[in-house]
């Protein structure tokens, strides 16, 4: 397919990579050529040609941190928090993540699938062509497997690539009360089995005072290493546990949240090439006041990504563009950083180097927008500005 007379934001070479009157040639699932329309190689005859009349084209968006598969909702908890209860208090009283665990265990695989599919459709409609989905609301082998199978089915049912992350170490399930170390042993056993079933692309944990200790997190990461799986971490969300430095020591793809990240964590992430994933939806919804150290991350040259963290408890958000907007207004990113954060750097947070820019050889994942300049992606909010969404060369009907 040949897409002509586009304003390309290739995001190549660290900037916008703007090409006015650009052209994009794809074959199958791959970009064959991207550049100025005037330099289009002679004799390239495409089966189908689109004249975009100057419309903006960017790489497909990448949502690199979601908990999309779960039962129920936590709207009542939202009301409790508005009346003064804290996220930690609700979690310690057995609500929070565990209330979603109950609802998820009670739901059928089909019900989980239908609910998650509707959410994935919202993201896709907005231009998301790659989506990470974590488990972590099942917390038994069977229920974690069910959630990961649902995640895989989403990727088979929609033109969106799904990367699955195993988050067995999300919360301590009630049947293991007082036996957290034993539970971590189970999490590690299940990991090997789920990996053998092809259900896991990466491993995550929640290292926090209301979840698991650094020592327990280390055991999960050791098991991941044995399984040959890359790791990432919910780190320094509510307090500084030294999680980021621990994850970086395992070559983590990303550390996510990071409101309480300190200088040691930043240095370790820099040295390991770990991506910092900012989650402004959770920052906002939990009414956190401590911001992640954006200036220090920037000064250290750490790649910054932005994701929805979609989940029922701390970020019931289904707009990645709104998150990128909030990464600017609430956390201090500039529009270029925010757009790179939901494309090229988000791909990197998933260990994917075949997408995130519009350059030769990349996957043909891109979006044609009813917008002029790419900074408008993070300026407008609440609109549906997509004109075409193309995933692996296939145009979304
Ligand atoms: O990323 N921090 C841990 N996990 C989720 C929240 C999960 C929940 O509250 O259900 C998060 O914010
Ligand atoms: Fe999360």
mmCIF file of C-alpha atoms and ligand atoms in Angstrom:
data_model
loop_
_atom_site.group_PDB
_atom_site.id
_atom_site.type_symbol
_atom_site.label_atom_id
_atom_site.label_comp_id
_atom_site.label_asym_id
_atom_site.label_seq_id
_atom_site.Cartn_x
_atom_site.Cartn_y
_atom_site.Cartn_z
ATOM 1 C CA UNK A 1 0.000 0.000 0.000
ATOM 2 C CA UNK A 2 1.160 3.503 -0.741
ATOM 3 C CA UNK A 3 0.129 6.423 1.434
ATOM 4 C CA UNK A 4 0.961 9.763 -0.192
ATOM 5 C CA UNK A 5 0.852 13.462 0.663
ATOM 6 C CA UNK A 6 1.024 12.850 4.404
ATOM 7 C CA UNK A 7 2.593 14.884 7.170
ATOM 8 C CA UNK A 8 4.810 12.157 8.625
ATOM 9 C CA UNK A 9 5.965 12.323 12.240
ATOM 10 C CA UNK A 10 8.467 9.483 11.997
ATOM 11 C CA UNK A 11 9.877 10.003 15.527
ATOM 12 C CA UNK A 12 13.236 8.862 14.145
ATOM 13 C CA UNK A 13 16.465 10.247 15.652
ATOM 14 C CA UNK A 14 15.087 11.518 18.948
ATOM 15 C CA UNK A 15 12.826 14.292 17.617
ATOM 16 C CA UNK A 16 9.487 14.565 15.825
ATOM 17 C CA UNK A 17 11.120 13.488 12.551
ATOM 18 C CA UNK A 18 8.636 15.630 10.626
ATOM 19 C CA UNK A 19 8.393 15.144 6.867
ATOM 20 C CA UNK A 20 5.973 17.511 5.128
ATOM 21 C CA UNK A 21 4.387 16.003 2.035
ATOM 22 C CA UNK A 22 5.679 12.565 2.929
ATOM 23 C CA UNK A 23 4.932 9.103 1.619
ATOM 24 C CA UNK A 24 4.818 5.708 3.249
ATOM 25 C CA UNK A 25 5.073 2.452 1.353
ATOM 26 C CA UNK A 26 4.146 -0.795 3.077
ATOM 27 C CA UNK A 27 4.255 -4.424 2.017
ATOM 28 C CA UNK A 28 2.363 -6.888 4.158
ATOM 29 C CA UNK A 29 3.108 -6.113 7.782
ATOM 30 C CA UNK A 30 6.242 -4.059 7.107
ATOM 31 C CA UNK A 31 7.195 -0.484 6.208
ATOM 32 C CA UNK A 32 9.212 -0.704 2.976
ATOM 33 C CA UNK A 33 9.960 2.961 2.638
ATOM 34 C CA UNK A 34 9.146 6.273 4.395
ATOM 35 C CA UNK A 35 10.275 9.686 3.210
ATOM 36 C CA UNK A 36 9.478 12.738 1.173
ATOM 37 C CA UNK A 37 6.860 12.183 -1.536
ATOM 38 C CA UNK A 38 9.153 13.858 -4.075
ATOM 39 C CA UNK A 39 11.816 11.213 -3.405
ATOM 40 C CA UNK A 40 9.518 8.238 -3.748
ATOM 41 C CA UNK A 41 11.573 5.531 -5.480
ATOM 42 C CA UNK A 42 10.659 5.254 -9.159
ATOM 43 C CA UNK A 43 8.597 2.291 -10.253
ATOM 44 C CA UNK A 44 6.995 1.452 -6.928
ATOM 45 C CA UNK A 45 3.577 0.293 -7.984
ATOM 46 C CA UNK A 46 1.269 -0.190 -5.045
ATOM 47 C CA UNK A 47 -1.891 -2.261 -5.182
ATOM 48 C CA UNK A 48 -3.691 0.476 -3.325
ATOM 49 C CA UNK A 49 -2.878 4.157 -3.102
ATOM 50 C CA UNK A 50 -4.270 6.692 -0.606
ATOM 51 C CA UNK A 51 -3.939 10.446 -1.028
ATOM 52 C CA UNK A 52 -3.944 11.761 2.531
ATOM 53 C CA UNK A 53 -4.172 15.431 1.570
ATOM 54 C CA UNK A 54 -1.624 16.501 4.207
ATOM 55 C CA UNK A 55 -3.091 14.522 7.121
ATOM 56 C CA UNK A 56 -0.764 13.660 10.002
ATOM 57 C CA UNK A 57 0.625 10.109 10.255
ATOM 58 C CA UNK A 58 2.368 8.785 13.370
ATOM 59 C CA UNK A 59 3.472 5.347 14.508
ATOM 60 C CA UNK A 60 0.721 3.297 16.155
ATOM 61 C CA UNK A 61 0.378 4.036 19.851
ATOM 62 C CA UNK A 62 1.735 1.572 22.423
ATOM 63 C CA UNK A 63 0.070 1.172 25.829
ATOM 64 C CA UNK A 64 2.874 -0.544 27.745
ATOM 65 C CA UNK A 65 1.217 -1.028 31.165
ATOM 66 C CA UNK A 66 -2.358 -2.224 31.690
ATOM 67 C CA UNK A 67 -4.287 -4.569 33.955
ATOM 68 C CA UNK A 68 -7.072 -4.955 31.388
ATOM 69 C CA UNK A 69 -8.488 -8.336 32.481
ATOM 70 C CA UNK A 70 -10.542 -8.322 35.676
ATOM 71 C CA UNK A 71 -14.037 -8.817 37.041
ATOM 72 C CA UNK A 72 -16.231 -6.162 38.641
ATOM 73 C CA UNK A 73 -15.284 -2.576 39.394
ATOM 74 C CA UNK A 74 -14.266 -0.472 42.390
ATOM 75 C CA UNK A 75 -16.558 2.534 42.012
ATOM 76 C CA UNK A 76 -17.714 2.139 45.634
ATOM 77 C CA UNK A 77 -14.089 2.368 46.768
ATOM 78 C CA UNK A 78 -13.704 5.545 44.778
ATOM 79 C CA UNK A 79 -16.555 6.980 46.864
ATOM 80 C CA UNK A 80 -14.866 5.786 50.072
ATOM 81 C CA UNK A 81 -11.639 7.461 49.066
ATOM 82 C CA UNK A 82 -13.470 10.693 48.283
ATOM 83 C CA UNK A 83 -14.790 10.549 51.833
ATOM 84 C CA UNK A 84 -11.256 10.323 53.210
ATOM 85 C CA UNK A 85 -10.190 6.645 53.249
ATOM 86 C CA UNK A 86 -6.737 6.086 51.748
ATOM 87 C CA UNK A 87 -5.797 3.518 49.102
ATOM 88 C CA UNK A 88 -3.521 1.786 51.641
ATOM 89 C CA UNK A 89 -6.219 1.703 54.357
ATOM 90 C CA UNK A 90 -8.699 0.119 51.976
ATOM 91 C CA UNK A 91 -6.093 -2.445 50.868
ATOM 92 C CA UNK A 92 -5.099 -3.323 54.450
ATOM 93 C CA UNK A 93 -8.792 -3.831 55.326
ATOM 94 C CA UNK A 94 -9.031 -6.524 52.649
ATOM 95 C CA UNK A 95 -10.512 -4.318 49.908
ATOM 96 C CA UNK A 96 -8.458 -2.878 47.096
ATOM 97 C CA UNK A 97 -6.742 -5.396 44.831
ATOM 98 C CA UNK A 98 -8.250 -8.306 46.800
ATOM 99 C CA UNK A 99 -11.806 -7.182 46.138
ATOM 100 C CA UNK A 100 -11.021 -7.354 42.408
ATOM 101 C CA UNK A 101 -9.410 -10.770 42.965
ATOM 102 C CA UNK A 102 -12.726 -12.064 44.386
ATOM 103 C CA UNK A 103 -14.693 -10.660 41.459
ATOM 104 C CA UNK A 104 -12.194 -12.020 38.929
ATOM 105 C CA UNK A 105 -12.180 -15.515 40.401
ATOM 106 C CA UNK A 106 -15.992 -15.526 40.309
ATOM 107 C CA UNK A 107 -16.174 -14.495 36.642
ATOM 108 C CA UNK A 108 -16.220 -16.952 33.728
ATOM 109 C CA UNK A 109 -13.491 -16.850 31.115
ATOM 110 C CA UNK A 110 -15.988 -15.611 28.544
ATOM 111 C CA UNK A 111 -17.255 -12.847 30.810
ATOM 112 C CA UNK A 112 -13.681 -11.720 31.484
ATOM 113 C CA UNK A 113 -12.997 -11.829 27.757
ATOM 114 C CA UNK A 114 -16.064 -9.780 26.772
ATOM 115 C CA UNK A 115 -15.325 -7.093 29.358
ATOM 116 C CA UNK A 116 -11.642 -6.848 28.436
ATOM 117 C CA UNK A 117 -12.436 -6.900 24.705
ATOM 118 C CA UNK A 118 -14.675 -3.841 25.058
ATOM 119 C CA UNK A 119 -11.862 -2.006 26.868
ATOM 120 C CA UNK A 120 -9.298 -3.016 24.264
ATOM 121 C CA UNK A 121 -11.627 -1.746 21.527
ATOM 122 C CA UNK A 122 -11.687 1.691 23.183
ATOM 123 C CA UNK A 123 -7.899 1.806 23.129
ATOM 124 C CA UNK A 124 -7.670 0.546 19.547
ATOM 125 C CA UNK A 125 -10.189 3.120 18.344
ATOM 126 C CA UNK A 126 -7.883 5.757 19.745
ATOM 127 C CA UNK A 127 -4.893 4.422 17.798
ATOM 128 C CA UNK A 128 -3.332 1.864 20.161
ATOM 129 C CA UNK A 129 -1.868 -0.965 18.063
ATOM 130 C CA UNK A 130 0.295 -2.609 20.757
ATOM 131 C CA UNK A 131 -1.068 -3.366 24.202
ATOM 132 C CA UNK A 132 0.517 -4.900 27.275
ATOM 133 C CA UNK A 133 -1.847 -6.833 29.558
ATOM 134 C CA UNK A 134 -0.882 -8.065 33.026
ATOM 135 C CA UNK A 135 -2.396 -10.865 35.030
ATOM 136 C CA UNK A 136 -2.523 -10.368 38.799
ATOM 137 C CA UNK A 137 -6.193 -10.535 39.754
ATOM 138 C CA UNK A 138 -6.442 -14.334 39.736
ATOM 139 C CA UNK A 139 -3.662 -15.306 42.148
ATOM 140 C CA UNK A 140 -4.179 -19.079 41.743
ATOM 141 C CA UNK A 141 -2.556 -21.066 38.959
ATOM 142 C CA UNK A 142 -5.906 -21.689 37.273
ATOM 143 C CA UNK A 143 -7.149 -18.111 37.602
ATOM 144 C CA UNK A 144 -3.878 -16.551 36.472
ATOM 145 C CA UNK A 145 -3.857 -18.897 33.468
ATOM 146 C CA UNK A 146 -7.441 -17.890 32.674
ATOM 147 C CA UNK A 147 -6.580 -14.181 32.682
ATOM 148 C CA UNK A 148 -3.491 -14.711 30.521
ATOM 149 C CA UNK A 149 -5.473 -16.813 28.032
ATOM 150 C CA UNK A 150 -8.037 -14.009 27.849
ATOM 151 C CA UNK A 151 -5.202 -11.556 27.128
ATOM 152 C CA UNK A 152 -3.948 -13.778 24.291
ATOM 153 C CA UNK A 153 -7.494 -14.054 22.902
ATOM 154 C CA UNK A 154 -7.749 -10.253 22.780
ATOM 155 C CA UNK A 155 -4.681 -10.208 20.526
ATOM 156 C CA UNK A 156 -6.214 -12.901 18.298
ATOM 157 C CA UNK A 157 -9.585 -11.130 18.102
ATOM 158 C CA UNK A 158 -8.504 -7.566 17.340
ATOM 159 C CA UNK A 159 -5.859 -6.055 15.045
ATOM 160 C CA UNK A 160 -3.725 -5.191 18.051
ATOM 161 C CA UNK A 161 -0.563 -6.935 19.265
ATOM 162 C CA UNK A 162 -0.829 -8.034 22.848
ATOM 163 C CA UNK A 163 2.169 -8.633 25.121
ATOM 164 C CA UNK A 164 1.353 -10.534 28.290
ATOM 165 C CA UNK A 165 2.973 -9.931 31.660
ATOM 166 C CA UNK A 166 2.674 -12.333 34.582
ATOM 167 C CA UNK A 167 1.961 -10.436 37.818
ATOM 168 C CA UNK A 168 1.325 -13.302 40.238
ATOM 169 C CA UNK A 169 3.156 -11.213 42.859
ATOM 170 C CA UNK A 170 0.512 -8.463 42.850
ATOM 171 C CA UNK A 171 -1.119 -9.083 46.256
ATOM 172 C CA UNK A 172 -1.174 -11.821 48.878
ATOM 173 C CA UNK A 173 -4.348 -13.875 48.356
ATOM 174 C CA UNK A 174 -6.427 -14.582 51.507
ATOM 175 C CA UNK A 175 -5.656 -18.316 51.506
ATOM 176 C CA UNK A 176 -1.978 -17.449 52.074
ATOM 177 C CA UNK A 177 -2.486 -14.933 54.907
ATOM 178 C CA UNK A 178 0.630 -14.932 57.076
ATOM 179 C CA UNK A 179 2.499 -17.103 54.554
ATOM 180 C CA UNK A 180 3.803 -14.612 52.024
ATOM 181 C CA UNK A 181 7.087 -16.444 51.474
ATOM 182 C CA UNK A 182 5.220 -19.650 50.691
ATOM 183 C CA UNK A 183 3.009 -17.760 48.266
ATOM 184 C CA UNK A 184 6.081 -16.430 46.454
ATOM 185 C CA UNK A 185 7.239 -20.048 46.076
ATOM 186 C CA UNK A 186 3.909 -20.841 44.402
ATOM 187 C CA UNK A 187 4.150 -17.769 42.167
ATOM 188 C CA UNK A 188 7.535 -19.017 40.944
ATOM 189 C CA UNK A 189 6.274 -22.588 40.309
ATOM 190 C CA UNK A 190 3.271 -21.307 38.379
ATOM 191 C CA UNK A 191 5.529 -19.030 36.327
ATOM 192 C CA UNK A 192 7.429 -21.973 34.864
ATOM 193 C CA UNK A 193 4.203 -23.771 33.974
ATOM 194 C CA UNK A 194 2.535 -20.721 32.423
ATOM 195 C CA UNK A 195 5.704 -19.968 30.485
ATOM 196 C CA UNK A 196 5.665 -23.526 29.103
ATOM 197 C CA UNK A 197 2.093 -22.927 27.935
ATOM 198 C CA UNK A 198 3.294 -19.861 26.003
ATOM 199 C CA UNK A 199 1.253 -17.497 28.144
ATOM 200 C CA UNK A 200 3.989 -15.168 29.438
ATOM 201 C CA UNK A 201 6.131 -12.582 27.653
ATOM 202 C CA UNK A 202 7.461 -10.806 30.778
ATOM 203 C CA UNK A 203 7.279 -10.926 34.580
ATOM 204 C CA UNK A 204 6.259 -8.105 36.932
ATOM 205 C CA UNK A 205 5.806 -7.716 40.694
ATOM 206 C CA UNK A 206 4.409 -5.130 43.113
ATOM 207 C CA UNK A 207 7.248 -4.213 45.473
ATOM 208 C CA UNK A 208 5.588 -2.118 48.177
ATOM 209 C CA UNK A 209 4.793 -2.025 51.896
ATOM 210 C CA UNK A 210 1.232 -3.225 51.142
ATOM 211 C CA UNK A 211 2.462 -5.905 48.733
ATOM 212 C CA UNK A 212 5.839 -7.729 48.518
ATOM 213 C CA UNK A 213 9.280 -6.996 49.972
ATOM 214 C CA UNK A 214 12.452 -6.490 47.938
ATOM 215 C CA UNK A 215 13.640 -9.960 49.074
ATOM 216 C CA UNK A 216 10.419 -11.559 47.798
ATOM 217 C CA UNK A 217 10.638 -9.572 44.577
ATOM 218 C CA UNK A 218 14.180 -10.870 44.116
ATOM 219 C CA UNK A 219 12.924 -14.465 44.313
ATOM 220 C CA UNK A 220 10.351 -13.740 41.595
ATOM 221 C CA UNK A 221 13.068 -12.208 39.408
ATOM 222 C CA UNK A 222 15.421 -15.153 40.009
ATOM 223 C CA UNK A 223 12.671 -17.472 38.776
ATOM 224 C CA UNK A 224 12.108 -15.229 35.750
ATOM 225 C CA UNK A 225 15.802 -15.419 34.958
ATOM 226 C CA UNK A 226 15.671 -19.223 35.111
ATOM 227 C CA UNK A 227 12.622 -19.121 32.813
ATOM 228 C CA UNK A 228 14.421 -16.785 30.392
ATOM 229 C CA UNK A 229 11.781 -14.075 30.837
ATOM 230 C CA UNK A 230 12.475 -10.318 31.028
ATOM 231 C CA UNK A 231 11.303 -8.444 34.121
ATOM 232 C CA UNK A 232 9.649 -5.123 34.961
ATOM 233 C CA UNK A 233 8.501 -3.728 38.293
ATOM 234 C CA UNK A 234 5.780 -1.673 40.001
ATOM 235 C CA UNK A 235 8.389 0.322 41.873
ATOM 236 C CA UNK A 236 8.396 3.241 44.301
ATOM 237 C CA UNK A 237 4.679 3.975 43.819
ATOM 238 C CA UNK A 238 3.774 4.695 47.450
ATOM 239 C CA UNK A 239 7.205 4.644 49.135
ATOM 240 C CA UNK A 240 10.885 4.164 48.277
ATOM 241 C CA UNK A 241 11.588 0.453 48.703
ATOM 242 C CA UNK A 242 14.722 0.404 46.561
ATOM 243 C CA UNK A 243 12.723 -1.574 43.999
ATOM 244 C CA UNK A 244 14.018 0.282 40.965
ATOM 245 C CA UNK A 245 17.660 -0.461 41.776
ATOM 246 C CA UNK A 246 16.767 -4.095 42.439
ATOM 247 C CA UNK A 247 14.929 -4.400 39.123
ATOM 248 C CA UNK A 248 17.742 -2.666 37.249
ATOM 249 C CA UNK A 249 20.182 -5.242 38.647
ATOM 250 C CA UNK A 250 18.110 -7.828 36.737
ATOM 251 C CA UNK A 251 18.267 -5.735 33.561
ATOM 252 C CA UNK A 252 14.590 -4.783 33.887
ATOM 253 C CA UNK A 253 12.874 -3.552 30.732
ATOM 254 C CA UNK A 254 11.055 -0.940 32.782
ATOM 255 C CA UNK A 255 10.276 0.378 36.237
ATOM 256 C CA UNK A 256 6.790 1.791 36.502
ATOM 257 C CA UNK A 257 5.070 4.482 38.686
ATOM 258 C CA UNK A 258 8.269 5.870 40.361
ATOM 259 C CA UNK A 259 6.747 8.725 42.399
ATOM 260 C CA UNK A 260 9.160 7.960 45.282
ATOM 261 C CA UNK A 261 12.192 7.068 43.136
ATOM 262 C CA UNK A 262 15.493 8.268 44.625
ATOM 263 C CA UNK A 263 18.936 9.046 43.226
ATOM 264 C CA UNK A 264 20.249 5.473 43.600
ATOM 265 C CA UNK A 265 17.341 4.072 41.651
ATOM 266 C CA UNK A 266 17.847 6.611 38.873
ATOM 267 C CA UNK A 267 21.539 5.806 38.561
ATOM 268 C CA UNK A 268 20.854 2.058 38.493
ATOM 269 C CA UNK A 269 18.158 2.465 35.839
ATOM 270 C CA UNK A 270 20.446 4.627 33.720
ATOM 271 C CA UNK A 271 23.253 2.085 33.882
ATOM 272 C CA UNK A 272 20.901 -0.788 32.990
ATOM 273 C CA UNK A 273 19.077 1.030 30.167
ATOM 274 C CA UNK A 274 15.761 0.561 31.985
ATOM 275 C CA UNK A 275 12.785 2.622 30.775
ATOM 276 C CA UNK A 276 10.882 4.795 33.283
ATOM 277 C CA UNK A 277 7.140 4.293 32.763
ATOM 278 C CA UNK A 278 5.048 7.144 34.166
ATOM 279 C CA UNK A 279 1.411 6.460 35.018
ATOM 280 C CA UNK A 280 -0.348 9.802 35.425
ATOM 281 C CA UNK A 281 -3.770 8.125 35.658
ATOM 282 C CA UNK A 282 -2.864 6.463 38.961
ATOM 283 C CA UNK A 283 -1.051 9.583 40.191
ATOM 284 C CA UNK A 284 -4.190 11.597 39.507
ATOM 285 C CA UNK A 285 -6.831 9.089 40.611
ATOM 286 C CA UNK A 286 -5.094 8.376 43.940
ATOM 287 C CA UNK A 287 -4.576 12.122 44.365
ATOM 288 C CA UNK A 288 -0.870 11.565 44.908
ATOM 289 C CA UNK A 289 1.035 14.769 45.576
ATOM 290 C CA UNK A 290 4.574 13.521 45.099
ATOM 291 C CA UNK A 291 5.576 13.653 41.440
ATOM 292 C CA UNK A 292 7.979 11.228 39.821
ATOM 293 C CA UNK A 293 11.405 12.916 39.461
ATOM 294 C CA UNK A 294 11.000 13.867 35.799
ATOM 295 C CA UNK A 295 13.834 16.386 35.711
ATOM 296 C CA UNK A 296 16.322 13.934 37.192
ATOM 297 C CA UNK A 297 15.184 11.202 34.782
ATOM 298 C CA UNK A 298 15.597 13.610 31.886
ATOM 299 C CA UNK A 299 19.010 14.755 33.111
ATOM 300 C CA UNK A 300 20.111 11.113 33.362
ATOM 301 C CA UNK A 301 18.964 10.478 29.788
ATOM 302 C CA UNK A 302 16.595 7.699 30.873
ATOM 303 C CA UNK A 303 13.941 6.924 28.248
ATOM 304 C CA UNK A 304 10.518 7.899 29.571
ATOM 305 C CA UNK A 305 7.284 6.146 28.595
ATOM 306 C CA UNK A 306 3.679 6.865 29.551
ATOM 307 C CA UNK A 307 0.873 4.310 29.925
ATOM 308 C CA UNK A 308 -2.733 4.094 31.092
ATOM 309 C CA UNK A 309 -2.121 1.547 33.902
ATOM 310 C CA UNK A 310 -5.765 0.718 33.174
ATOM 311 C CA UNK A 311 -7.149 -1.091 36.258
ATOM 312 C CA UNK A 312 -10.300 -0.763 38.367
ATOM 313 C CA UNK A 313 -8.607 0.465 41.555
ATOM 314 C CA UNK A 314 -6.076 3.130 40.762
ATOM 315 C CA UNK A 315 -6.570 4.107 37.118
ATOM 316 C CA UNK A 316 -9.888 3.339 35.404
ATOM 317 C CA UNK A 317 -8.617 5.172 32.316
ATOM 318 C CA UNK A 318 -9.237 4.151 28.713
ATOM 319 C CA UNK A 319 -7.504 6.969 26.870
ATOM 320 C CA UNK A 320 -3.762 6.768 26.318
ATOM 321 C CA UNK A 321 -3.801 10.231 24.741
ATOM 322 C CA UNK A 322 -5.372 11.681 27.870
ATOM 323 C CA UNK A 323 -2.593 10.064 29.899
ATOM 324 C CA UNK A 324 0.005 11.667 27.623
ATOM 325 C CA UNK A 325 -1.772 14.990 28.046
ATOM 326 C CA UNK A 326 -1.693 14.570 31.844
ATOM 327 C CA UNK A 327 1.966 13.567 31.704
ATOM 328 C CA UNK A 328 2.481 17.126 30.414
ATOM 329 C CA UNK A 329 0.088 19.060 32.640
ATOM 330 C CA UNK A 330 0.594 17.109 35.886
ATOM 331 C CA UNK A 331 4.072 15.597 35.617
ATOM 332 C CA UNK A 332 6.000 18.097 33.524
ATOM 333 C CA UNK A 333 6.803 16.295 30.280
ATOM 334 C CA UNK A 334 6.885 18.348 27.115
ATOM 335 C CA UNK A 335 4.649 17.293 24.195
ATOM 336 C CA UNK A 336 7.505 15.647 22.257
ATOM 337 C CA UNK A 337 8.469 13.600 25.327
ATOM 338 C CA UNK A 338 4.849 12.630 25.902
ATOM 339 C CA UNK A 339 4.330 11.492 22.298
ATOM 340 C CA UNK A 340 7.608 9.556 22.311
ATOM 341 C CA UNK A 341 6.407 8.122 25.634
ATOM 342 C CA UNK A 342 3.356 6.491 24.033
ATOM 343 C CA UNK A 343 5.209 5.258 20.946
ATOM 344 C CA UNK A 344 8.917 4.554 20.662
ATOM 345 C CA UNK A 345 9.784 4.535 24.371
ATOM 346 C CA UNK A 346 6.698 2.507 25.246
ATOM 347 C CA UNK A 347 7.772 -0.099 22.685
ATOM 348 C CA UNK A 348 11.169 -0.165 24.321
ATOM 349 C CA UNK A 349 9.527 -0.716 27.746
ATOM 350 C CA UNK A 350 8.167 -3.929 26.217
ATOM 351 C CA UNK A 351 11.507 -4.914 24.717
ATOM 352 C CA UNK A 352 10.209 -4.254 21.174
ATOM 353 C CA UNK A 353 12.529 -2.551 18.702
ATOM 354 C CA UNK A 354 10.431 -3.314 15.606
ATOM 355 C CA UNK A 355 7.889 -0.543 16.192
ATOM 356 C CA UNK A 356 7.482 2.959 17.552
ATOM 357 C CA UNK A 357 8.978 4.873 14.611
ATOM 358 C CA UNK A 358 7.999 5.187 10.947
ATOM 359 C CA UNK A 359 11.155 3.936 9.321
ATOM 360 C CA UNK A 360 12.112 1.255 6.844
ATOM 361 C CA UNK A 361 11.808 -2.255 8.228
ATOM 362 C CA UNK A 362 9.488 -1.361 11.111
ATOM 363 C CA UNK A 363 6.099 -2.975 11.530
ATOM 364 C CA UNK A 364 3.433 -1.214 9.505
ATOM 365 C CA UNK A 365 1.586 0.004 12.611
ATOM 366 C CA UNK A 366 0.510 3.590 12.110
ATOM 367 C CA UNK A 367 -2.314 6.056 12.551
ATOM 368 C CA UNK A 368 -3.643 8.720 10.191
ATOM 369 C CA UNK A 369 -5.031 11.570 12.280
ATOM 370 C CA UNK A 370 -7.494 14.389 11.728
ATOM 371 C CA UNK A 371 -4.839 16.632 13.224
ATOM 372 C CA UNK A 372 -2.126 18.933 11.862
ATOM 373 C CA UNK A 373 0.979 18.832 14.076
ATOM 374 C CA UNK A 374 1.801 15.822 16.288
ATOM 375 C CA UNK A 375 1.828 18.026 19.387
ATOM 376 C CA UNK A 376 -1.961 18.128 18.981
ATOM 377 C CA UNK A 377 -2.048 14.469 20.039
ATOM 378 C CA UNK A 378 -1.455 15.629 23.600
ATOM 379 C CA UNK A 379 -3.290 18.941 23.337
ATOM 380 C CA UNK A 380 -6.893 17.988 22.582
ATOM 381 C CA UNK A 381 -8.499 15.570 24.965
ATOM 382 C CA UNK A 382 -11.759 13.662 24.758
ATOM 383 C CA UNK A 383 -11.865 13.644 20.966
ATOM 384 C CA UNK A 384 -11.658 10.736 18.520
ATOM 385 C CA UNK A 385 -9.198 12.118 16.048
ATOM 386 C CA UNK A 386 -8.268 8.952 14.175
ATOM 387 C CA UNK A 387 -8.938 8.783 10.446
ATOM 388 C CA UNK A 388 -7.300 5.377 9.758
ATOM 389 C CA UNK A 389 -5.696 2.909 12.163
ATOM 390 C CA UNK A 390 -3.342 0.447 10.445
ATOM 391 C CA UNK A 391 -1.979 -2.527 12.367
ATOM 392 C CA UNK A 392 0.604 -4.830 10.774
ATOM 393 C CA UNK A 393 -0.405 -3.383 7.409
ATOM 394 C CA UNK A 394 -4.100 -4.126 7.934
ATOM 395 C CA UNK A 395 -6.469 -1.220 7.981
ATOM 396 C CA UNK A 396 -8.999 -1.278 10.763
ATOM 397 C CA UNK A 397 -12.464 -1.415 9.203
HETATM 398 O O1 LIG B 1 -0.579 -0.291 38.963
HETATM 399 N N1 LIG B 1 0.106 -0.869 42.074
HETATM 400 C C1 LIG B 1 -0.381 -1.961 41.889
HETATM 401 N N2 LIG B 1 -1.215 -2.304 40.929
HETATM 402 C C2 LIG B 1 -2.114 -1.420 40.274
HETATM 403 C C3 LIG B 1 -3.316 -1.127 41.066
HETATM 404 C C4 LIG B 1 -4.131 -2.304 41.218
HETATM 405 C C5 LIG B 1 -5.421 -2.088 41.926
HETATM 406 O O2 LIG B 1 -5.588 -1.193 42.779
HETATM 407 O O3 LIG B 1 -6.305 -2.894 41.610
HETATM 408 C C6 LIG B 1 -1.437 -0.166 39.815
HETATM 409 O O4 LIG B 1 -1.718 0.946 40.263
HETATM 410 FE FE1 LIG B 2 -0.064 -1.184 37.369
#
